[in-house]
Coordinates of C-alpha atoms and ligand atoms in Angstrom, one line a residue:
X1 CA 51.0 197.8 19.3
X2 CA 51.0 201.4 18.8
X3 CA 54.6 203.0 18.7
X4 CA 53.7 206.0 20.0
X5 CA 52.0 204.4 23.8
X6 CA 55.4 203.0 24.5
X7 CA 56.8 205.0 27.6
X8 CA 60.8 204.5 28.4
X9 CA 60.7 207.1 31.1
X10 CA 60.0 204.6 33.8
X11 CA 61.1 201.2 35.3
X12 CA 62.1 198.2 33.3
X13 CA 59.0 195.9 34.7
X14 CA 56.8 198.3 33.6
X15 CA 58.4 199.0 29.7
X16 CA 58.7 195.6 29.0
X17 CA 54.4 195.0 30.1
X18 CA 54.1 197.7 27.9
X19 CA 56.1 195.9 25.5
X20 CA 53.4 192.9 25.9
X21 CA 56.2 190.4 27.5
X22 CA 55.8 187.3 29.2
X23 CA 56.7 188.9 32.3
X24 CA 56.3 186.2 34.8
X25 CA 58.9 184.0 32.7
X26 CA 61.1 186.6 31.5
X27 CA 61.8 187.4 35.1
X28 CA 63.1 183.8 35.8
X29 CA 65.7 184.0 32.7
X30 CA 66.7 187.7 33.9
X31 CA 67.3 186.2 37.7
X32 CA 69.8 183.3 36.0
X33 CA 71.8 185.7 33.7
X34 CA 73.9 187.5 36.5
X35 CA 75.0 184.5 38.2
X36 CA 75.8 183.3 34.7
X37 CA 77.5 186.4 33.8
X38 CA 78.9 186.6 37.3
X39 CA 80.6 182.6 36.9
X40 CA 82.2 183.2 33.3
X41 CA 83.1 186.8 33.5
X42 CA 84.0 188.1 36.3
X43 CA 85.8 185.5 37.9
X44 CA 88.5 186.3 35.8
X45 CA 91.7 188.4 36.7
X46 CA 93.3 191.2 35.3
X47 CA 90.5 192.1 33.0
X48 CA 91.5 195.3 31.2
X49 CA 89.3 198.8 32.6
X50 CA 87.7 199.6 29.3
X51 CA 85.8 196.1 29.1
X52 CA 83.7 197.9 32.3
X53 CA 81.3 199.2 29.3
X54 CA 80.4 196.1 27.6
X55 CA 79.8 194.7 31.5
X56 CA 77.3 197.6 31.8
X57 CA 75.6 196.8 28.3
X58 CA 75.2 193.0 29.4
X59 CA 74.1 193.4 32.6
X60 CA 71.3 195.7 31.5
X61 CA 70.3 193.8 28.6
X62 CA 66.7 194.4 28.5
X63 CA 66.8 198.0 29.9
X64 CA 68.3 200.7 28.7
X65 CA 69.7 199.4 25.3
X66 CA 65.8 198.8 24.1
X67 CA 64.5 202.4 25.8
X68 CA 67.2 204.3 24.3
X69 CA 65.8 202.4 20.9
X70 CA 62.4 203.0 21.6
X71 CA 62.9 206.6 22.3
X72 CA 64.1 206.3 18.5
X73 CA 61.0 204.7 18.0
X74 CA 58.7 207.5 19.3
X75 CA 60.6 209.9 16.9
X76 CA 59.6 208.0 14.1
X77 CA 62.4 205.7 13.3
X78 CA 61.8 202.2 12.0
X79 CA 64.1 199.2 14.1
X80 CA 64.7 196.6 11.5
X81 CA 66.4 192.9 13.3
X82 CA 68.6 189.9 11.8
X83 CA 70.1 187.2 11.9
X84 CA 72.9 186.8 10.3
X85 CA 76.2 188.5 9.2
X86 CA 74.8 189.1 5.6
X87 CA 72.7 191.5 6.6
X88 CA 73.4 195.2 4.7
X89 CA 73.6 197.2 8.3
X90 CA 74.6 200.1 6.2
X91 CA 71.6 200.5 3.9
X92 CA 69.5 200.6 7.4
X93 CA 71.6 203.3 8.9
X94 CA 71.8 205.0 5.6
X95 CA 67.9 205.2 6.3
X96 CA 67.9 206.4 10.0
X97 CA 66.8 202.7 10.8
X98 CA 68.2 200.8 14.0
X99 CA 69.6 197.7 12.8
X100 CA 69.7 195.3 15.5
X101 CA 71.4 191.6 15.8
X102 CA 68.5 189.4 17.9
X103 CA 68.8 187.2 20.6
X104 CA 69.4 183.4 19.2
X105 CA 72.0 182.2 22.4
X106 CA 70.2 181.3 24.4
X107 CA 68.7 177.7 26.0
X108 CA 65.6 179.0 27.4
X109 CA 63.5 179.6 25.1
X110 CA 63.8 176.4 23.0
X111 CA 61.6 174.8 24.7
X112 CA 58.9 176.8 23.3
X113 CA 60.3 176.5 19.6
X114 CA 60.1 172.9 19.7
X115 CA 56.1 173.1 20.0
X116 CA 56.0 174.2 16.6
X117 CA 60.2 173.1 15.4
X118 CA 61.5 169.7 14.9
X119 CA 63.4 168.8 18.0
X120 CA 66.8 168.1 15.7
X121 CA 67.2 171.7 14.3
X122 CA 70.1 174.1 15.7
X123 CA 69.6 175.4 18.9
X124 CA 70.7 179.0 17.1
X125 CA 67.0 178.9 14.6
X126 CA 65.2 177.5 17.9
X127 CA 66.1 180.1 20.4
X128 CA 65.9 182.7 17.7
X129 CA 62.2 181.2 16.9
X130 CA 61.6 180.5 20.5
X131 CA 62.4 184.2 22.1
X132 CA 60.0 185.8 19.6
X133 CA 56.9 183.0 20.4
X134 CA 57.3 183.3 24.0
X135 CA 58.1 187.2 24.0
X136 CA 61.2 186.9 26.1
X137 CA 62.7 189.7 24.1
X138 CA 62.2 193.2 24.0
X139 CA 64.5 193.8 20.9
X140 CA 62.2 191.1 19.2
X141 CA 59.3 193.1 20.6
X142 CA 61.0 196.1 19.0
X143 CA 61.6 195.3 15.3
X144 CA 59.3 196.5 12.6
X145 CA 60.8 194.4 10.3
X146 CA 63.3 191.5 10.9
X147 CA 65.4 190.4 7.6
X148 CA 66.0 186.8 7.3
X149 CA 67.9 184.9 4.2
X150 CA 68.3 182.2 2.0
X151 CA 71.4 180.8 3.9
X152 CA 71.1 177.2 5.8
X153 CA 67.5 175.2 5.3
X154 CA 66.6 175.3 8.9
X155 CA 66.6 178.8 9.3
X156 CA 64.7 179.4 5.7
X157 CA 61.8 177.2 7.0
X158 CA 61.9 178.6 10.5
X159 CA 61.7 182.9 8.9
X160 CA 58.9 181.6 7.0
X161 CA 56.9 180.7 10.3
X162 CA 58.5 183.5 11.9
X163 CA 56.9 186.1 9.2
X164 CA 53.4 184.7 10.9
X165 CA 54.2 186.8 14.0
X166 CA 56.1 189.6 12.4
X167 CA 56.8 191.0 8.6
X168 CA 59.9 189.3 7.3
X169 CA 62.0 189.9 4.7
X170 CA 64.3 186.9 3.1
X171 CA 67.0 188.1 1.8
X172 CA 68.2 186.1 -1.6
X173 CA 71.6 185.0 -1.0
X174 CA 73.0 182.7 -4.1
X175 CA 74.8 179.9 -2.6
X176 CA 78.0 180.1 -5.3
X177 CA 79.6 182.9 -5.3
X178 CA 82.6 182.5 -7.8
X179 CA 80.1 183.1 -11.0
X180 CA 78.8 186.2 -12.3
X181 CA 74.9 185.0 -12.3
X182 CA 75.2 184.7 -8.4
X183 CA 77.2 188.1 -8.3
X184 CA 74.3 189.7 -10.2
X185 CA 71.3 188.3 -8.6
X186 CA 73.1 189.1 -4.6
X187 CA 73.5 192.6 -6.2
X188 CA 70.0 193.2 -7.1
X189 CA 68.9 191.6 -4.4
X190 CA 70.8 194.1 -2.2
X191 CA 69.1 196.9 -4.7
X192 CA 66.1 195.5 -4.1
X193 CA 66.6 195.6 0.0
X194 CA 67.7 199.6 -0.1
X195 CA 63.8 200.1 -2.0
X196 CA 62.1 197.7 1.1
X197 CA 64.0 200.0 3.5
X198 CA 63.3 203.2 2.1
X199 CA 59.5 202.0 1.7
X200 CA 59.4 200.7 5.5
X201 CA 60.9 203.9 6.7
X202 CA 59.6 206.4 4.3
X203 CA 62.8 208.0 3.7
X204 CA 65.0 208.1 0.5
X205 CA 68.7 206.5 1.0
X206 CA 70.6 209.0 -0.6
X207 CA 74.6 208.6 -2.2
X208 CA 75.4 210.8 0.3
X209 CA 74.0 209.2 3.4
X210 CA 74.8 206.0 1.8
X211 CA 78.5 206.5 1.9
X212 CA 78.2 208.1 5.5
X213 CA 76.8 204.7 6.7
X214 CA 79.2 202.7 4.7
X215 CA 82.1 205.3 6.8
X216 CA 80.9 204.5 9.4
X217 CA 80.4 200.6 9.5
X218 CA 83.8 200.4 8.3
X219 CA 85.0 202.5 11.2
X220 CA 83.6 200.2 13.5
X221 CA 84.8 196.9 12.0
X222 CA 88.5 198.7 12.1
X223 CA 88.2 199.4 15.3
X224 CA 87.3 196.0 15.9
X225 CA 90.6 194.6 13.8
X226 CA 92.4 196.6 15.7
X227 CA 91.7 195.3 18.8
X228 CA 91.8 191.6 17.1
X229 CA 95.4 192.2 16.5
X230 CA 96.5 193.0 20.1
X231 CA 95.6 189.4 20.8
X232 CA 99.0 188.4 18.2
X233 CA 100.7 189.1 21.5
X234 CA 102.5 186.6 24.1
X235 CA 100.8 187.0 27.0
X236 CA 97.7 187.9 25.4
X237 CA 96.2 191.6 26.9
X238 CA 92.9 190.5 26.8
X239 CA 90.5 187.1 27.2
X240 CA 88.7 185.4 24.7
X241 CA 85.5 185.6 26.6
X242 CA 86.0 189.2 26.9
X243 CA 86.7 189.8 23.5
X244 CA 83.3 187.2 22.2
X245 CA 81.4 189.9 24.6
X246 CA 82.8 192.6 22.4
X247 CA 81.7 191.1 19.2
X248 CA 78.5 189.8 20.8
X249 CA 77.6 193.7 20.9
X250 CA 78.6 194.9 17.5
X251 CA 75.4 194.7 16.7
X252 CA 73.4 195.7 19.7
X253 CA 74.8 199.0 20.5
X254 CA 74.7 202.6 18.9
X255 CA 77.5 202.4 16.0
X256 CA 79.1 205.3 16.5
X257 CA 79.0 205.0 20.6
X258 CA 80.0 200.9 20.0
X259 CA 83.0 202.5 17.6
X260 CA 84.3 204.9 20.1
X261 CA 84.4 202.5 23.3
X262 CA 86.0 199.7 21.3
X263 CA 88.9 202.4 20.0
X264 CA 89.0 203.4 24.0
X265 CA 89.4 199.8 24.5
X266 CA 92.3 198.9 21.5
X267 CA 94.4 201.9 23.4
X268 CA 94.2 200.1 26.4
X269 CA 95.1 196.4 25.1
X270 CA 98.1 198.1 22.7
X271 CA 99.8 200.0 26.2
X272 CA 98.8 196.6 27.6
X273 CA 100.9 194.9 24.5
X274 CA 104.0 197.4 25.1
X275 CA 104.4 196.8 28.8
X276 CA 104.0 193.3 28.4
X277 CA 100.5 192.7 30.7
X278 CA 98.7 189.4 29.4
X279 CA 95.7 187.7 30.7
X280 CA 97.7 184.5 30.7
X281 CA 101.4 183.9 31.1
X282 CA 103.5 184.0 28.9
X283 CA 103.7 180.6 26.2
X284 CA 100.0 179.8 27.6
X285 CA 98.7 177.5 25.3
X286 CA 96.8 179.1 22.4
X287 CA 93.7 178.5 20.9
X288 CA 91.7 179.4 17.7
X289 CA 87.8 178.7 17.4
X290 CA 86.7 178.0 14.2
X291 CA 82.9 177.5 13.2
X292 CA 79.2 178.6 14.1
X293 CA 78.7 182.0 15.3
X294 CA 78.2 182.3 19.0
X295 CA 75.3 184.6 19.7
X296 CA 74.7 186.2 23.3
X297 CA 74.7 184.7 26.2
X298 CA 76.6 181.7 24.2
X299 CA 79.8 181.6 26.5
X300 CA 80.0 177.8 27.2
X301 CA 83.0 177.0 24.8
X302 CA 85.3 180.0 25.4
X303 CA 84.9 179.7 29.3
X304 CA 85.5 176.0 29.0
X305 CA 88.7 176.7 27.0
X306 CA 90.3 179.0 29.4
X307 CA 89.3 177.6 32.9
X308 CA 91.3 175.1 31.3
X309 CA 94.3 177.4 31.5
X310 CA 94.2 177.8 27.6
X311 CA 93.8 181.3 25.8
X312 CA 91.8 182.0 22.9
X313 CA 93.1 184.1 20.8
X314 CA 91.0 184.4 17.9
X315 CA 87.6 183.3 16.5
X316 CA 86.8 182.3 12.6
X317 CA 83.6 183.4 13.5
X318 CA 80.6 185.4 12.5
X319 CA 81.4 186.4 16.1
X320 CA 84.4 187.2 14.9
X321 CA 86.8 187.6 12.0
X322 CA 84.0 187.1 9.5
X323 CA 82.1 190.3 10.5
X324 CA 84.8 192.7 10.2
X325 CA 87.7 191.1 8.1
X326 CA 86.6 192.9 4.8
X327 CA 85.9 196.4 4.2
X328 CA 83.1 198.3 1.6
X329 CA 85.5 199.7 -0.8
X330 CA 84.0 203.2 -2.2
X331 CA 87.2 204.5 -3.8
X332 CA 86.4 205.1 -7.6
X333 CA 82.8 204.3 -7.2
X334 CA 81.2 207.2 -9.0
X335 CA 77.6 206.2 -8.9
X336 CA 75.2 204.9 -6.3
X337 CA 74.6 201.9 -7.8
X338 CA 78.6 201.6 -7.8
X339 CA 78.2 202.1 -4.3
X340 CA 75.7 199.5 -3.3
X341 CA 78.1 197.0 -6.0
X342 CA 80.9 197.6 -3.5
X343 CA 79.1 196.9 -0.7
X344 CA 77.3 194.0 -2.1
X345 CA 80.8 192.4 -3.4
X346 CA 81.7 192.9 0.3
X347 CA 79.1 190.6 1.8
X348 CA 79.6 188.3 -1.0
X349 CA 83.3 188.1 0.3
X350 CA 82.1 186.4 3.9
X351 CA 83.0 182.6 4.1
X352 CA 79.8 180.8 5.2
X353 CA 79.6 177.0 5.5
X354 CA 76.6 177.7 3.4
X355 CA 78.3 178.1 0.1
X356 CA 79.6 175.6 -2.5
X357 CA 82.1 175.5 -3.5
X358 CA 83.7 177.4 0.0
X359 CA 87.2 177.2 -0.8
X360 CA 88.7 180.3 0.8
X361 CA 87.7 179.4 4.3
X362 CA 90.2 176.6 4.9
X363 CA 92.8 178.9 3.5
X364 CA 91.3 181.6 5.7
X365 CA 91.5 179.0 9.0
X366 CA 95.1 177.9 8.4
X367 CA 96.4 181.9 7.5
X368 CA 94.7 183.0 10.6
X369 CA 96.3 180.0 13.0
X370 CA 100.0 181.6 12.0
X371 CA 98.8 184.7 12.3
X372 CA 97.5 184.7 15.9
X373 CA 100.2 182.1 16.6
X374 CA 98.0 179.4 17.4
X375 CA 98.8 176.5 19.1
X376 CA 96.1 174.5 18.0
X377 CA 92.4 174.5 16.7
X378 CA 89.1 174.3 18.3
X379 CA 86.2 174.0 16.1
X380 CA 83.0 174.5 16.7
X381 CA 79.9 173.1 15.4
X382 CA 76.3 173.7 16.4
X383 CA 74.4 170.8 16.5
X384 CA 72.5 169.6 13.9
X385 CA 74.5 172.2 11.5
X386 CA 75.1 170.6 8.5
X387 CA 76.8 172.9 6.3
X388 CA 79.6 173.3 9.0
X389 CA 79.7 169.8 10.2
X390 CA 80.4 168.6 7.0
X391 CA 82.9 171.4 5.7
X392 CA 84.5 170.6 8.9
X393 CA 86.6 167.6 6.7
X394 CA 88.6 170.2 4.2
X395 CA 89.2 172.5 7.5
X396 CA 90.8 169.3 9.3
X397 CA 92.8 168.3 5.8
X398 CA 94.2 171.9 5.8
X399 CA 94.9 172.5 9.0
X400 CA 97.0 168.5 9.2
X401 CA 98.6 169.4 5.7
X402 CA 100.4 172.0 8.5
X403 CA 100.5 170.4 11.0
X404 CA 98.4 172.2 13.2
X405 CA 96.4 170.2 15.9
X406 CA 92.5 170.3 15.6
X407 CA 89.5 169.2 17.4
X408 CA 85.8 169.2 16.4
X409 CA 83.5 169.9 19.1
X410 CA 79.4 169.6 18.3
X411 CA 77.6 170.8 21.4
X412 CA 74.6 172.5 21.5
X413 CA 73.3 175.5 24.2
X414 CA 72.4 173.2 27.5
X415 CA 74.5 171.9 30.4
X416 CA 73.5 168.5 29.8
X417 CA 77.3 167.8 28.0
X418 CA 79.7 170.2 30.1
X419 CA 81.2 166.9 31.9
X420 CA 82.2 165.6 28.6
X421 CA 82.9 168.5 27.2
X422 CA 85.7 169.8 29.9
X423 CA 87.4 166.9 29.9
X424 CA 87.5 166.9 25.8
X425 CA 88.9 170.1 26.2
X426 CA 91.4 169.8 29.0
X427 CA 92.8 166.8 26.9
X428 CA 93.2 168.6 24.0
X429 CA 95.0 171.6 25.7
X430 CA 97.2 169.2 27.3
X431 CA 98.1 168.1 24.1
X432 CA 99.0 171.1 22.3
X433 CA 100.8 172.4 25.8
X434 CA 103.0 168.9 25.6
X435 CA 103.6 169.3 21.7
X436 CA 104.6 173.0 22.6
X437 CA 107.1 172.2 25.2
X438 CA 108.7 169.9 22.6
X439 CA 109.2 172.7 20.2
Ligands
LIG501 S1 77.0 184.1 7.5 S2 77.6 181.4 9.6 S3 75.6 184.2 10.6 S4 74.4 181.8 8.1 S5 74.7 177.3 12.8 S6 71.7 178.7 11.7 S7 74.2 177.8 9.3 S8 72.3 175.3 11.1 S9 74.5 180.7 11.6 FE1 75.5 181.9 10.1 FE2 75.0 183.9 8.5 FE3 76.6 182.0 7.7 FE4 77.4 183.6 9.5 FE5 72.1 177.3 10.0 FE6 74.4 176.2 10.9 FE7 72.5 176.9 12.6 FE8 73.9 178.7 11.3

């Protein structure tokens, strides 16, 4: 496909052909996502203004977000696509790259994965797999490059069949990172990614655009905090599902743009905070996700939550606190390769299921329950996800050593559970509103 024959002035149906989609089928899943988006969203009361942008985002997914990226395409900028919150965004911006975070949320398309997957792999590495083998997605149909890494086995198998349709990169993430041979080889693995990025884009990643990046990711993961820590509030300004939307994005949109309509939106929940406006009343019963990421259009577990008059008020998530919690730290790093340690030490910092030993998380789970004031904990596993299934037993020792009520729910992306799932759910809310009324 030729970069430079890809038109954007000119309607959708006719991009994405041009994009070499599955037209006939992509149609179908584009007719099912209002009514989706319609059920979970906008049913809901009270919703603050500024969430009106993120609606607009959604609801054009496959429009104007890829055109206004192609456009960048035609001026000869490279569009490199991941996974997983371990990808250096920073060192692709530094480059006048797009980095983009690809569809892996959706139940569609894993019926096509499992020609060539085994049926009992996580639905997020078969919809991932499954939108690029049935070219579903235009963002897919974007990349140049897509980055993988060396983080659960499913998904390590699955980029390696992946790199048959499209060059992949795996990124080498040591799975220990208390010891200074891991901290070494993630480092020059992260040297090693700035040289495949300035090869693929032809264009040198300077200190000085290097830091500019770095500014500006952390920019956007403060504003992103920021509006985190509205939601400390009783009544909550905002919903959970509004806020997953939110970090569902992050990765989607135009940094700076992203940036500037998430600051618009922490003014707007921190008035909300002083008057006193909340989502909820006032002593709703509070909830904290802990778990798998929750990539778009994954809504099922937040909505099922809060039409069960619950709030969440926080996710230990890569769809959440796990993506912006930590900073890159420049301050007294005189070199470039300085630089690239800090931000290397950074990703290093992120508490994945996937490392052993994983110690900080459970302390990270139980600090951020009495933070957010938490009434009790949801968490969430994929199915078929062993690395969080099975570090689900210290999170559950923690969080009883305080006393802090906790379910595990596994699910996976289909329908085919919501019965049983609800009335988990609505039992488990009933419990934590009974325990709260007691306190
Ligand atoms: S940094 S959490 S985004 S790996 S759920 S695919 S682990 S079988 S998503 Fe993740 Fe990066 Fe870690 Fe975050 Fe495998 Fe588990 Fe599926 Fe997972």
């Amino acid at each position: 496909m030729e970069t430079q024959e890809i038109r954007t002035d000119m309607d959708n149906e006719t991009f994405w052909r041009q994009l070499g989609m599955d037209i006939e089928r992509h149609g179908v899943l584009m007719n099912v996502l209002p009514q989706v988006f319609q059920s979970v969203f906008q049913t809901q009361e009270n919703r603050p203004k500024s969430i009106e942008y993120y609606d607009s985002v959604v609801m054009d997914i496959h429009g104007k977000r890829p055109k206004e990226v192609f456009d960048r395409k035609n001026n000869g900028d490279k569009v490199i696509g991941a996974f997983c919150n371990f990808f250096p965004e920073e060192l692709v911006l530094a480059a006048g790259a797009v980095p983009l975070s690809l569809c892996g949320g959706a139940e569609f398309p894993i019926a096509d994965a499992e020609k060539v997957l085994p049926r009992n792999t996580c639905p997020l590495i078969k919809s991932s797999f499954g939108f690029k083998v049935s070219r579903l997605c235009p963002y897919f149909q974007l990349a140049d490059l897509l980055v993988g890494e060396t983080t659960c086995g499913g998904k390590k198998k699955m980029y390696e069949l992946l790199g048959e349709h499209v060059p992949t990169y795996v990124l080498h993430l040591p799975h220990k990172k208390d010891d200074a041979i891991s901290r070494n080889l993630w480092f020059e693995e992260v040297k090693k990614f700035k040289g495949i990025v300035e090869e693929l884009t032809g264009r040198e990643i300077t200190d000085v655009n290097l830091r500019k990046a770095i500014d500006l990711t952390n920019r956007k993961r403060e504003a992103l905090a920021r509006i985190y820590n509205t939601r400390k509030a009783d009544p909550v300004p905002i919903s959970g599902k509004d806020i997953l939307l939110v970090m569902q994005l992050a990765l989607f949109d135009d940094a700076a743009r992203f940036t500037q309509m998430t600051n618009e939106l922490a003014e707007e929940l921190e008035q909300r905070v002083r008057q006193g406006i909340g989502v909820a009343s006032k002593g709703a019963p509070r909830v904290l996700i802990s778990g798998t990421p929750m990539a778009i259009p994954n809504w099922k577990l937040h909505d099922t939550i809060e039409k069960s008059g619950a709030v969440v008020v926080t996710e230990e998530s890569c769809t959440g606190t796990r993506y912006f919690t930590d900073l890159v730290d420049v301050n007294g790093a005189s070199t470039t390769n300085d630089v690239i340690k800090s931000l290397a030490e950074k990703y290093l910092n992120i508490n994945c299921a996937c490392f052993t030993p994983n110690n900080e998380r459970p302390e990270d789970v139980v600090r951020l329950a009495k933070e957010y004031h938490a009434d009790g904990v949801v968490y969430y596993v994929l199915q078929f996800c062993h690395e969080f299934n099975t570090e689900y037993a210290k999170i559950e020792r923690a969080l009883k050593a305080e006393s802090i009520p906790v379910i595990k729910i596994e699910t996976d992306y289909s329908d085919s559970d919501s019965g049983q799932l609800k009335t988990r759910i609505e039992t488990f809310v009933e419990m934590i509103r009974s325990s709260k009324a007691l306190r």
